[in-house]
mmCIF file of C-alpha atoms in Angstrom:
data_model
loop_
_atom_site.group_PDB
_atom_site.id
_atom_site.type_symbol
_atom_site.label_atom_id
_atom_site.label_comp_id
_atom_site.label_asym_id
_atom_site.label_seq_id
_atom_site.Cartn_x
_atom_site.Cartn_y
_atom_site.Cartn_z
ATOM 1 C CA MET I 355 -43.650 101.233 56.020
ATOM 2 C CA ILE I 356 -41.925 104.393 56.784
ATOM 3 C CA SER I 357 -43.580 106.844 59.075
ATOM 4 C CA LYS I 358 -43.591 110.634 58.319
ATOM 5 C CA LYS I 359 -42.564 111.464 61.763
ATOM 6 C CA ASN I 360 -39.125 109.975 61.039
ATOM 7 C CA PHE I 361 -38.411 112.789 58.510
ATOM 8 C CA PRO I 362 -37.612 116.373 59.536
ATOM 9 C CA LYS I 363 -40.066 119.029 58.714
ATOM 10 C CA SER I 364 -39.377 120.912 55.550
ATOM 11 C CA THR I 365 -38.438 124.554 55.738
ATOM 12 C CA SER I 366 -39.324 127.372 53.413
ATOM 13 C CA ASN I 367 -36.798 129.616 51.514
ATOM 14 C CA LYS I 368 -37.649 132.551 53.741
ATOM 15 C CA GLU I 369 -36.714 130.691 56.807
ATOM 16 C CA LYS I 370 -33.396 129.561 55.225
ATOM 17 C CA ALA I 371 -32.380 133.261 54.369
ATOM 18 C CA LEU I 372 -32.886 134.738 57.835
ATOM 19 C CA PRO I 373 -29.567 133.600 59.383
ATOM 20 C CA LEU I 374 -27.631 135.115 56.467
ATOM 21 C CA GLN I 375 -28.988 138.608 56.860
ATOM 22 C CA LYS I 376 -27.069 141.118 59.109
ATOM 23 C CA LYS I 377 -28.943 143.742 61.062
ATOM 24 C CA PHE I 378 -27.766 147.524 60.877
ATOM 25 C CA ASN I 379 -25.452 148.435 63.862
ATOM 26 C CA TRP I 380 -26.294 151.975 65.023
ATOM 27 C CA SER I 381 -23.794 152.060 67.912
ATOM 28 C CA GLN I 382 -20.838 151.445 65.594
ATOM 29 C CA PHE I 383 -22.028 154.181 63.225
ATOM 30 C CA LEU I 384 -22.241 156.681 66.029
ATOM 31 C CA ALA I 385 -18.743 155.857 67.304
ATOM 32 C CA TRP I 386 -17.132 156.429 63.919
ATOM 33 C CA GLY I 387 -18.988 159.685 63.518
ATOM 34 C CA ALA I 388 -17.764 160.948 66.862
ATOM 35 C CA THR I 389 -14.202 160.041 65.954
ATOM 36 C CA ALA I 390 -14.404 161.924 62.671
ATOM 37 C CA LEU I 391 -15.812 164.969 64.492
ATOM 38 C CA ILE I 392 -12.955 164.998 67.048
ATOM 39 C CA VAL I 393 -10.313 164.737 64.270
ATOM 40 C CA SER I 394 -11.955 167.652 62.421
ATOM 41 C CA ILE I 395 -11.902 169.825 65.549
ATOM 42 C CA LEU I 396 -8.242 169.044 66.186
ATOM 43 C CA LEU I 397 -7.280 169.944 62.612
ATOM 44 C CA PHE I 398 -9.244 173.192 62.830
ATOM 45 C CA VAL I 399 -7.520 174.135 66.118
ATOM 46 C CA SER I 400 -4.060 173.370 64.742
ATOM 47 C CA LEU I 401 -4.686 175.574 61.711
ATOM 48 C CA ILE I 402 -6.188 178.529 63.573
ATOM 49 C CA LYS I 403 -3.740 178.532 66.552
ATOM 50 C CA PRO I 404 -0.780 180.399 64.825
ATOM 51 C CA VAL I 405 -3.147 183.139 63.645
ATOM 52 C CA LEU I 406 -4.685 183.595 67.074
ATOM 53 C CA SER I 407 -1.224 183.534 68.741
ATOM 54 C CA GLU I 408 0.066 186.234 66.400
ATOM 55 C CA LYS I 409 -2.955 188.449 66.992
ATOM 56 C CA GLN I 410 -2.685 188.031 70.752
ATOM 57 C CA THR I 411 1.059 188.793 70.749
ATOM 58 C CA SER I 412 0.739 191.907 68.628
ATOM 59 C CA GLY I 413 -2.083 193.297 70.721
ATOM 60 C CA TYR I 414 -0.866 192.184 74.112
ATOM 61 C CA SER I 415 -1.099 194.951 76.677
ATOM 62 C CA THR I 416 -1.494 193.214 80.038
ATOM 63 C CA PRO I 417 1.784 193.086 82.058
ATOM 64 C CA ILE I 418 3.309 189.667 82.479
ATOM 65 C CA SER I 419 4.501 188.771 85.942
ATOM 66 C CA THR I 420 7.439 186.645 84.695
ATOM 67 C CA PRO I 421 10.523 188.932 84.328
ATOM 68 C CA LEU I 422 11.785 187.080 81.313
ATOM 69 C CA LEU I 423 8.547 187.763 79.437
ATOM 70 C CA ALA I 424 8.085 191.360 80.499
ATOM 71 C CA MET I 425 9.231 192.599 77.090
ATOM 72 C CA ARG I 426 7.423 191.481 73.951
ATOM 73 C CA LEU I 427 9.636 189.468 71.654
ATOM 74 C CA PRO I 428 9.582 190.113 67.910
ATOM 75 C CA THR I 429 7.348 187.777 65.891
ATOM 76 C CA MET I 430 8.388 185.778 62.888
ATOM 77 C CA LYS I 431 6.421 188.207 60.744
ATOM 78 C CA GLU I 432 8.289 191.253 62.109
ATOM 79 C CA ASN I 433 11.762 189.770 61.707
ATOM 80 C CA PRO I 434 11.654 186.687 59.535
ATOM 81 C CA PRO I 435 14.995 184.858 59.575
ATOM 82 C CA ALA I 436 16.590 184.007 56.270
ATOM 83 C CA LYS I 437 17.351 180.542 57.608
ATOM 84 C CA PHE I 438 17.538 178.771 60.922
ATOM 85 C CA ILE I 439 21.094 178.275 62.226
ATOM 86 C CA ASN I 440 22.016 176.089 65.138
ATOM 87 C CA VAL I 441 24.567 177.805 67.357
ATOM 88 C CA SER I 442 26.359 175.829 70.023
ATOM 89 C CA PHE I 443 27.978 177.389 73.074
ATOM 90 C CA SER I 444 30.720 175.884 75.224
ATOM 91 C CA PRO I 445 31.849 177.285 78.617
ATOM 92 C CA ASN I 446 35.230 179.010 78.869
ATOM 93 C CA LEU I 447 36.940 177.504 81.912
ATOM 94 C CA TYR I 448 39.972 179.833 81.612
ATOM 95 C CA THR I 449 38.688 183.345 81.928
ATOM 96 C CA ASN I 450 41.322 186.075 82.132
ATOM 97 C CA ILE I 451 40.415 188.710 84.683
ATOM 98 C CA PRO I 452 42.276 191.946 83.886
ATOM 99 C CA PRO I 453 44.331 193.330 86.770
ATOM 100 C CA GLU I 454 42.849 196.228 88.643
ATOM 101 C CA LYS I 455 44.192 199.553 87.385
ATOM 102 C CA ARG I 456 46.477 201.251 89.858
ATOM 103 C CA TYR I 457 46.032 204.982 90.582
ATOM 104 C CA SER I 458 48.308 205.507 93.568
ATOM 105 C CA VAL I 459 52.057 205.589 94.085
ATOM 106 C CA VAL I 460 53.736 202.477 95.484
ATOM 107 C CA LYS I 461 57.164 201.977 97.062
ATOM 108 C CA TYR I 462 59.653 199.513 95.626
ATOM 109 C CA THR I 463 62.929 198.409 97.277
ATOM 110 C CA VAL I 464 65.710 197.704 94.786
ATOM 111 C CA GLN I 465 66.829 194.074 94.786
ATOM 112 C CA ILE I 466 69.870 192.230 93.459
ATOM 113 C CA GLY I 467 69.750 192.099 89.653
ATOM 114 C CA ASP I 468 67.336 195.039 89.312
ATOM 115 C CA SER I 469 67.802 197.830 86.812
ATOM 116 C CA ILE I 470 65.801 200.899 85.889
ATOM 117 C CA PHE I 471 64.664 199.051 82.785
ATOM 118 C CA SER I 472 63.535 195.873 84.540
ATOM 119 C CA ILE I 473 61.700 197.819 87.281
ATOM 120 C CA ALA I 474 59.949 200.003 84.713
ATOM 121 C CA LYS I 475 58.944 196.931 82.669
ATOM 122 C CA GLN I 476 57.648 195.171 85.799
ATOM 123 C CA PHE I 477 55.211 198.043 86.444
ATOM 124 C CA GLY I 478 54.373 198.709 82.787
ATOM 125 C CA LEU I 479 56.132 202.107 82.704
ATOM 126 C CA LYS I 480 58.781 203.905 80.662
ATOM 127 C CA PRO I 481 62.217 204.069 82.340
ATOM 128 C CA GLU I 482 62.149 207.901 82.342
ATOM 129 C CA SER I 483 58.919 207.899 84.373
ATOM 130 C CA VAL I 484 60.760 206.077 87.117
ATOM 131 C CA LEU I 485 63.610 208.546 86.906
ATOM 132 C CA TRP I 486 61.304 211.551 87.104
ATOM 133 C CA ALA I 487 59.542 210.118 90.150
ATOM 134 C CA ASN I 488 62.800 209.760 92.053
ATOM 135 C CA TYR I 489 64.653 213.070 91.612
ATOM 136 C CA ASP I 490 66.434 212.738 94.984
ATOM 137 C CA TYR I 491 68.257 209.663 93.670
ATOM 138 C CA PHE I 492 68.810 210.466 89.974
ATOM 139 C CA LYS I 493 68.717 214.267 89.717
ATOM 140 C CA ASP I 494 67.072 213.883 86.324
ATOM 141 C CA VAL I 495 70.153 212.255 84.824
ATOM 142 C CA ALA I 496 69.432 209.654 82.144
ATOM 143 C CA THR I 497 71.195 206.822 83.931
ATOM 144 C CA SER I 498 70.457 203.259 84.808
ATOM 145 C CA MET I 499 72.693 203.288 87.884
ATOM 146 C CA ILE I 500 70.830 202.129 91.024
ATOM 147 C CA SER I 501 71.870 200.635 94.339
ATOM 148 C CA ILE I 502 70.443 197.706 96.278
ATOM 149 C CA GLY I 503 68.208 198.921 99.100
ATOM 150 C CA TRP I 504 67.025 202.118 97.439
ATOM 151 C CA VAL I 505 63.320 202.724 98.034
ATOM 152 C CA LEU I 506 61.862 204.066 94.811
ATOM 153 C CA ASN I 507 58.574 205.809 94.161
ATOM 154 C CA ILE I 508 56.740 203.947 91.380
ATOM 155 C CA PRO I 509 54.119 206.167 89.722
ATOM 156 C CA PRO I 510 50.791 204.647 88.632
ATOM 157 C CA THR I 511 51.186 205.749 85.027
ATOM 158 C CA ASP I 512 53.720 207.354 82.695
ATOM 159 C CA GLY I 513 54.270 211.045 83.445
ATOM 160 C CA ILE I 514 55.605 213.293 86.170
ATOM 161 C CA LEU I 515 55.083 212.681 89.905
ATOM 162 C CA TYR I 516 55.297 216.262 91.140
ATOM 163 C CA THR I 517 55.574 217.701 94.638
ATOM 164 C CA TRP I 518 53.270 220.728 94.775
ATOM 165 C CA LYS I 519 54.824 224.036 95.869
ATOM 166 C CA ASP I 520 53.408 227.323 97.157
ATOM 167 C CA GLY I 521 52.344 229.544 94.290
ATOM 168 C CA ASP I 522 51.819 226.682 91.796
ATOM 169 C CA ASP I 523 48.695 226.593 89.700
ATOM 170 C CA LEU I 524 47.271 224.005 87.331
ATOM 171 C CA VAL I 525 47.583 226.063 84.172
ATOM 172 C CA SER I 526 51.301 226.834 84.600
ATOM 173 C CA ILE I 527 52.223 223.354 85.827
ATOM 174 C CA ALA I 528 50.423 221.654 82.939
ATOM 175 C CA ALA I 529 52.197 223.934 80.450
ATOM 176 C CA GLN I 530 55.592 223.434 82.141
ATOM 177 C CA TYR I 531 55.416 219.644 81.912
ATOM 178 C CA ASN I 532 53.673 219.432 78.473
ATOM 179 C CA ALA I 533 50.567 217.935 80.004
ATOM 180 C CA SER I 534 46.789 218.465 79.938
ATOM 181 C CA GLU I 535 45.190 220.397 82.746
ATOM 182 C CA SER I 536 42.036 218.262 82.487
ATOM 183 C CA ASP I 537 44.142 215.043 82.802
ATOM 184 C CA ILE I 538 45.571 216.342 86.101
ATOM 185 C CA LEU I 539 42.124 217.377 87.342
ATOM 186 C CA CYS I 540 40.531 213.990 86.492
ATOM 187 C CA TRP I 541 43.261 211.681 87.793
ATOM 188 C CA PRO I 542 41.526 209.828 90.665
ATOM 189 C CA SER I 543 44.400 209.786 93.184
ATOM 190 C CA ASN I 544 44.796 213.567 92.975
ATOM 191 C CA HIS I 545 41.389 213.930 94.676
ATOM 192 C CA LEU I 546 40.673 217.321 93.109
ATOM 193 C CA ASP I 547 37.371 219.126 93.004
ATOM 194 C CA ILE I 548 36.888 219.948 89.351
ATOM 195 C CA ASN I 549 34.883 223.082 90.239
ATOM 196 C CA ASN I 550 37.280 224.291 92.921
ATOM 197 C CA PRO I 551 40.651 222.484 92.696
ATOM 198 C CA THR I 552 42.752 223.220 95.784
ATOM 199 C CA ILE I 553 46.175 221.599 96.284
ATOM 200 C CA SER I 554 48.216 221.962 99.444
ATOM 201 C CA ALA I 555 51.945 222.585 99.308
ATOM 202 C CA GLY I 556 53.893 219.342 99.664
ATOM 203 C CA ALA I 557 51.163 217.159 98.128
ATOM 204 C CA LEU I 558 52.221 214.584 95.543
ATOM 205 C CA VAL I 559 50.347 215.234 92.310
ATOM 206 C CA MET I 560 50.336 212.865 89.345
ATOM 207 C CA ILE I 561 50.741 214.607 85.977
ATOM 208 C CA PRO I 562 49.707 211.899 83.459
ATOM 209 C CA GLY I 563 51.623 212.129 80.214
ATOM 210 C CA GLY I 564 53.866 214.888 81.478
ATOM 211 C CA SER I 565 57.569 215.111 80.681
ATOM 212 C CA ARG I 566 60.656 217.196 81.363
ATOM 213 C CA PRO I 567 64.178 217.126 80.000
ATOM 214 C CA LEU I 568 66.703 214.641 81.350
ATOM 215 C CA GLN I 569 70.391 215.303 81.510
ATOM 216 C CA SER I 570 72.501 213.035 79.284
ATOM 217 C CA TRP I 571 75.510 211.270 80.751
ATOM 218 C CA ILE I 572 76.875 210.864 77.216
ATOM 219 C CA GLN I 573 79.880 213.094 76.442
ATOM 220 C CA VAL I 574 80.835 214.053 72.959
ATOM 221 C CA VAL I 575 84.178 212.348 72.430
ATOM 222 C CA PRO I 576 86.184 213.429 69.373
ATOM 223 C CA TYR I 577 87.951 210.775 67.337
ATOM 224 C CA ALA I 578 90.362 210.534 64.405
ATOM 225 C CA PRO I 579 91.349 210.578 61.614
ATOM 226 C CA LYS I 580 88.549 211.752 59.294
ATOM 227 C CA SER I 581 85.333 212.102 61.269
ATOM 228 C CA GLY I 582 86.464 214.130 64.296
ATOM 229 C CA VAL I 583 88.356 217.191 65.362
ATOM 230 C CA THR I 584 91.468 215.559 66.826
ATOM 231 C CA ARG I 585 93.417 212.413 66.115
ATOM 232 C CA VAL I 586 93.171 211.032 69.650
ATOM 233 C CA VAL I 587 90.086 210.095 71.717
ATOM 234 C CA ALA I 588 90.267 211.174 75.334
ATOM 235 C CA GLY I 589 90.498 208.319 77.801
ATOM 236 C CA PRO I 590 92.666 205.343 78.753
ATOM 237 C CA GLY I 591 91.529 203.371 75.715
ATOM 238 C CA SER I 592 92.826 205.912 73.243
ATOM 239 C CA CYS I 593 95.827 205.730 70.932
ATOM 240 C CA GLN I 594 97.450 207.693 68.091
ATOM 241 C CA VAL I 595 95.629 206.506 65.013
ATOM 242 C CA PRO I 596 97.389 206.443 61.656
ATOM 243 C CA ASP I 597 95.807 207.839 58.538
ATOM 244 C CA GLY I 598 94.052 205.501 56.185
ATOM 245 C CA GLY I 599 92.271 202.215 56.895
ATOM 246 C CA PRO I 600 89.195 200.440 55.567
ATOM 247 C CA ILE I 601 86.454 202.768 54.345
ATOM 248 C CA GLY I 602 82.910 202.102 55.432
ATOM 249 C CA SER I 603 80.117 201.389 52.948
ATOM 250 C CA THR I 604 77.551 203.459 54.924
ATOM 251 C CA ALA I 605 75.261 200.370 54.634
ATOM 252 C CA PHE I 606 75.259 199.715 58.400
ATOM 253 C CA ILE I 607 74.214 196.371 59.926
ATOM 254 C CA TRP I 608 72.918 195.697 63.408
ATOM 255 C CA PRO I 609 75.876 195.209 65.827
ATOM 256 C CA SER I 610 74.230 192.320 67.680
ATOM 257 C CA ALA I 611 71.842 189.430 67.138
ATOM 258 C CA ASN I 612 68.864 191.231 68.745
ATOM 259 C CA HIS I 613 67.146 194.035 66.814
ATOM 260 C CA TYR I 614 65.069 195.461 69.649
ATOM 261 C CA LEU I 615 65.653 197.631 72.702
ATOM 262 C CA SER I 616 65.827 196.788 76.398
ATOM 263 C CA GLY I 617 66.401 200.339 77.676
ATOM 264 C CA PHE I 618 66.380 203.913 76.481
ATOM 265 C CA ASP I 619 65.637 204.864 72.912
ATOM 266 C CA PHE I 620 67.240 207.740 71.019
ATOM 267 C CA VAL I 621 66.091 211.048 72.532
ATOM 268 C CA SER I 622 67.679 214.417 73.159
ATOM 269 C CA TRP I 623 69.028 213.285 76.525
ATOM 270 C CA HIS I 624 70.105 209.819 75.331
ATOM 271 C CA LEU I 625 72.026 210.043 72.046
ATOM 272 C CA GLY I 626 72.099 206.341 71.267
ATOM 273 C CA ILE I 627 69.927 203.208 71.570
ATOM 274 C CA ASP I 628 70.178 200.471 74.228
ATOM 275 C CA ILE I 629 69.983 197.158 72.303
ATOM 276 C CA ALA I 630 68.851 194.101 74.225
ATOM 277 C CA ALA I 631 71.729 191.719 74.959
ATOM 278 C CA ASN I 632 72.818 189.303 77.628
ATOM 279 C CA THR I 633 76.264 189.476 79.206
ATOM 280 C CA GLY I 634 78.690 187.686 76.907
ATOM 281 C CA ASP I 635 76.596 188.021 73.696
ATOM 282 C CA PRO I 636 78.849 188.846 70.720
ATOM 283 C CA VAL I 637 79.022 192.393 69.432
ATOM 284 C CA TRP I 638 80.351 193.087 65.932
ATOM 285 C CA ALA I 639 81.284 196.072 63.802
ATOM 286 C CA ALA I 640 78.390 197.767 62.030
ATOM 287 C CA ASP I 641 80.666 198.753 59.121
ATOM 288 C CA ASN I 642 84.306 198.762 57.990
ATOM 289 C CA GLY I 643 86.731 201.147 59.619
ATOM 290 C CA THR I 644 89.549 201.770 62.059
ATOM 291 C CA VAL I 645 89.369 201.177 65.827
ATOM 292 C CA VAL I 646 90.115 204.577 67.399
ATOM 293 C CA TYR I 647 89.224 203.651 70.982
ATOM 294 C CA ALA I 648 89.258 200.305 72.829
ATOM 295 C CA GLY I 649 89.206 200.234 76.605
ATOM 296 C CA TRP I 650 87.696 201.737 79.728
ATOM 297 C CA ASN I 651 85.973 205.135 79.559
ATOM 298 C CA ASP I 652 85.168 207.127 82.714
ATOM 299 C CA SER I 653 82.318 209.153 81.240
ATOM 300 C CA GLY I 654 79.788 206.339 81.770
ATOM 301 C CA TYR I 655 80.366 204.023 78.831
ATOM 302 C CA GLY I 656 82.443 201.549 80.830
ATOM 303 C CA ASN I 657 84.389 199.272 78.435
ATOM 304 C CA MET I 658 83.937 200.957 75.047
ATOM 305 C CA VAL I 659 84.991 200.562 71.415
ATOM 306 C CA ILE I 660 84.799 203.386 68.869
ATOM 307 C CA ILE I 661 85.225 202.750 65.176
ATOM 308 C CA ASP I 662 86.023 205.511 62.706
ATOM 309 C CA HIS I 663 84.614 204.425 59.333
ATOM 310 C CA ASN I 664 86.893 206.875 57.468
ATOM 311 C CA ASN I 665 83.965 208.424 55.575
ATOM 312 C CA GLY I 666 82.686 210.926 58.100
ATOM 313 C CA TYR I 667 80.819 208.311 60.189
ATOM 314 C CA ALA I 668 81.842 206.681 63.444
ATOM 315 C CA THR I 669 80.102 204.162 65.758
ATOM 316 C CA ALA I 670 80.443 203.656 69.523
ATOM 317 C CA TYR I 671 79.804 200.459 71.504
ATOM 318 C CA GLY I 672 79.414 200.863 75.283
ATOM 319 C CA HIS I 673 79.044 198.773 78.475
ATOM 320 C CA LEU I 674 81.027 195.873 77.027
ATOM 321 C CA SER I 675 82.058 192.996 79.287
ATOM 322 C CA ALA I 676 85.016 192.129 77.037
ATOM 323 C CA ILE I 677 86.966 193.763 74.217
ATOM 324 C CA TYR I 678 88.501 191.669 71.418
ATOM 325 C CA VAL I 679 90.206 194.415 69.358
ATOM 326 C CA THR I 680 93.028 196.910 69.958
ATOM 327 C CA CYS I 681 93.104 200.612 69.293
ATOM 328 C CA GLY I 682 94.550 201.472 65.850
ATOM 329 C CA SER I 683 93.640 198.152 64.241
ATOM 330 C CA SER I 684 91.556 197.780 61.094
ATOM 331 C CA ILE I 685 88.135 196.163 61.408
ATOM 332 C CA TYR I 686 85.548 194.963 58.929
ATOM 333 C CA GLN I 687 81.796 194.794 58.918
ATOM 334 C CA GLY I 688 80.492 191.852 60.931
ATOM 335 C CA GLN I 689 83.812 191.262 62.716
ATOM 336 C CA ALA I 690 83.499 190.614 66.454
ATOM 337 C CA LEU I 691 84.857 193.482 68.552
ATOM 338 C CA GLY I 692 83.729 192.449 72.035
ATOM 339 C CA ALA I 693 80.953 191.056 74.199
ATOM 340 C CA ALA I 694 77.908 192.780 75.639
ATOM 341 C CA GLY I 695 77.829 193.549 79.358
ATOM 342 C CA SER I 696 76.855 196.061 82.037
ATOM 343 C CA THR I 697 79.982 198.027 82.723
ATOM 344 C CA GLY I 698 80.102 201.740 83.433
ATOM 345 C CA ASN I 699 76.871 203.682 83.961
ATOM 346 C CA SER I 700 74.680 200.622 83.815
ATOM 347 C CA THR I 701 73.119 198.024 86.083
ATOM 348 C CA GLY I 702 71.482 195.858 83.431
ATOM 349 C CA SER I 703 73.193 194.041 80.586
ATOM 350 C CA HIS I 704 72.657 195.706 77.167
ATOM 351 C CA LEU I 705 74.612 197.269 74.312
ATOM 352 C CA HIS I 706 74.704 201.023 74.122
ATOM 353 C CA PHE I 707 75.122 201.830 70.390
ATOM 354 C CA GLU I 708 75.727 205.227 68.797
ATOM 355 C CA ILE I 709 76.232 206.471 65.253
ATOM 356 C CA ARG I 710 77.991 209.800 64.813
ATOM 357 C CA GLN I 711 78.670 211.904 61.754
ATOM 358 C CA ASN I 712 81.351 214.638 61.814
ATOM 359 C CA GLY I 713 81.087 214.857 65.576
ATOM 360 C CA GLY I 714 77.262 214.986 65.677
ATOM 361 C CA PHE I 715 74.856 212.262 66.798
ATOM 362 C CA ILE I 716 72.500 210.493 64.381
ATOM 363 C CA ASN I 717 69.457 208.439 65.347
ATOM 364 C CA PRO I 718 70.579 204.845 64.575
ATOM 365 C CA TRP I 719 67.061 203.899 63.494
ATOM 366 C CA TYR I 720 67.595 206.062 60.373
ATOM 367 C CA LEU I 721 70.560 204.011 59.229
ATOM 368 C CA LEU I 722 70.000 200.480 60.540
ATOM 369 C CA PRO I 723 68.200 198.058 58.197
#
């Protein structure tokens, strides 16, 4: 017989459903709500911040202590960029610092190998400015002759370095040297009072841009047969030239490889051009013609060759270190006649080149290609 107490008590359906039901969790609901609220606030702040920043910037009136922010910067609305460009900067490790401008006169002692041209180039001046500043040596003669040991005045700029005399005045001196009165007044080393300029006799005054005539060492040398007055050129290199000979084309060529100057240009006191050339560089005839002079010349040319082109033109080649032709011989365009040098009235190697027509001097730049 089975006893009832051996069987478990029966349970109702209600009792069986209770473990399956889940109670509502209020703490979790509140946590999610707080999170949603925080996210909403952050979104609102991110959207409203640019507007507030713009309003505060445009109406800002309180000084800012930081120096870099003392001035209001333009807003995007005031100056909207077309597009954003990334610009990269790199440091320049090799900065060139310009030399300090010189306003005073300096002394220079002539060394071996110096010439007026090289000294002028060293100080950034024209050769004539060095000549004008040293009248006691050069006497305003357009020469490149200098001697080792000379102590030259080197002006600070191109112009006239003038020794003031009793009775001089700015107006007359400026007019005499083709300069500006205001330039003389304002030149720092002159130390002049613009309102009351007073200059003592014996004072060195810089006249910027001033100029005065130089005396030419070039002598007009007649030549034969058809472009001069006589048939013989004066000097030891002359000869009796026969009539006839090759006739020039008048289409001149440069007489040397270089087509630039290393000395004086063609001016009223220098009736030729000084073409850059080293000693020994070949020199050739600028056109066909007859050699009417070949040898030494005492008037300053040194070793010189003159070619009569038998058409009214003649060319002269000075300061040669060597001569390859003889007086009276025919010569043709491009034919070597000698070598460049520094003989005669010269201390720096170059070629002094002249073009003459019927005894007059022509600027070679007009006829050279």
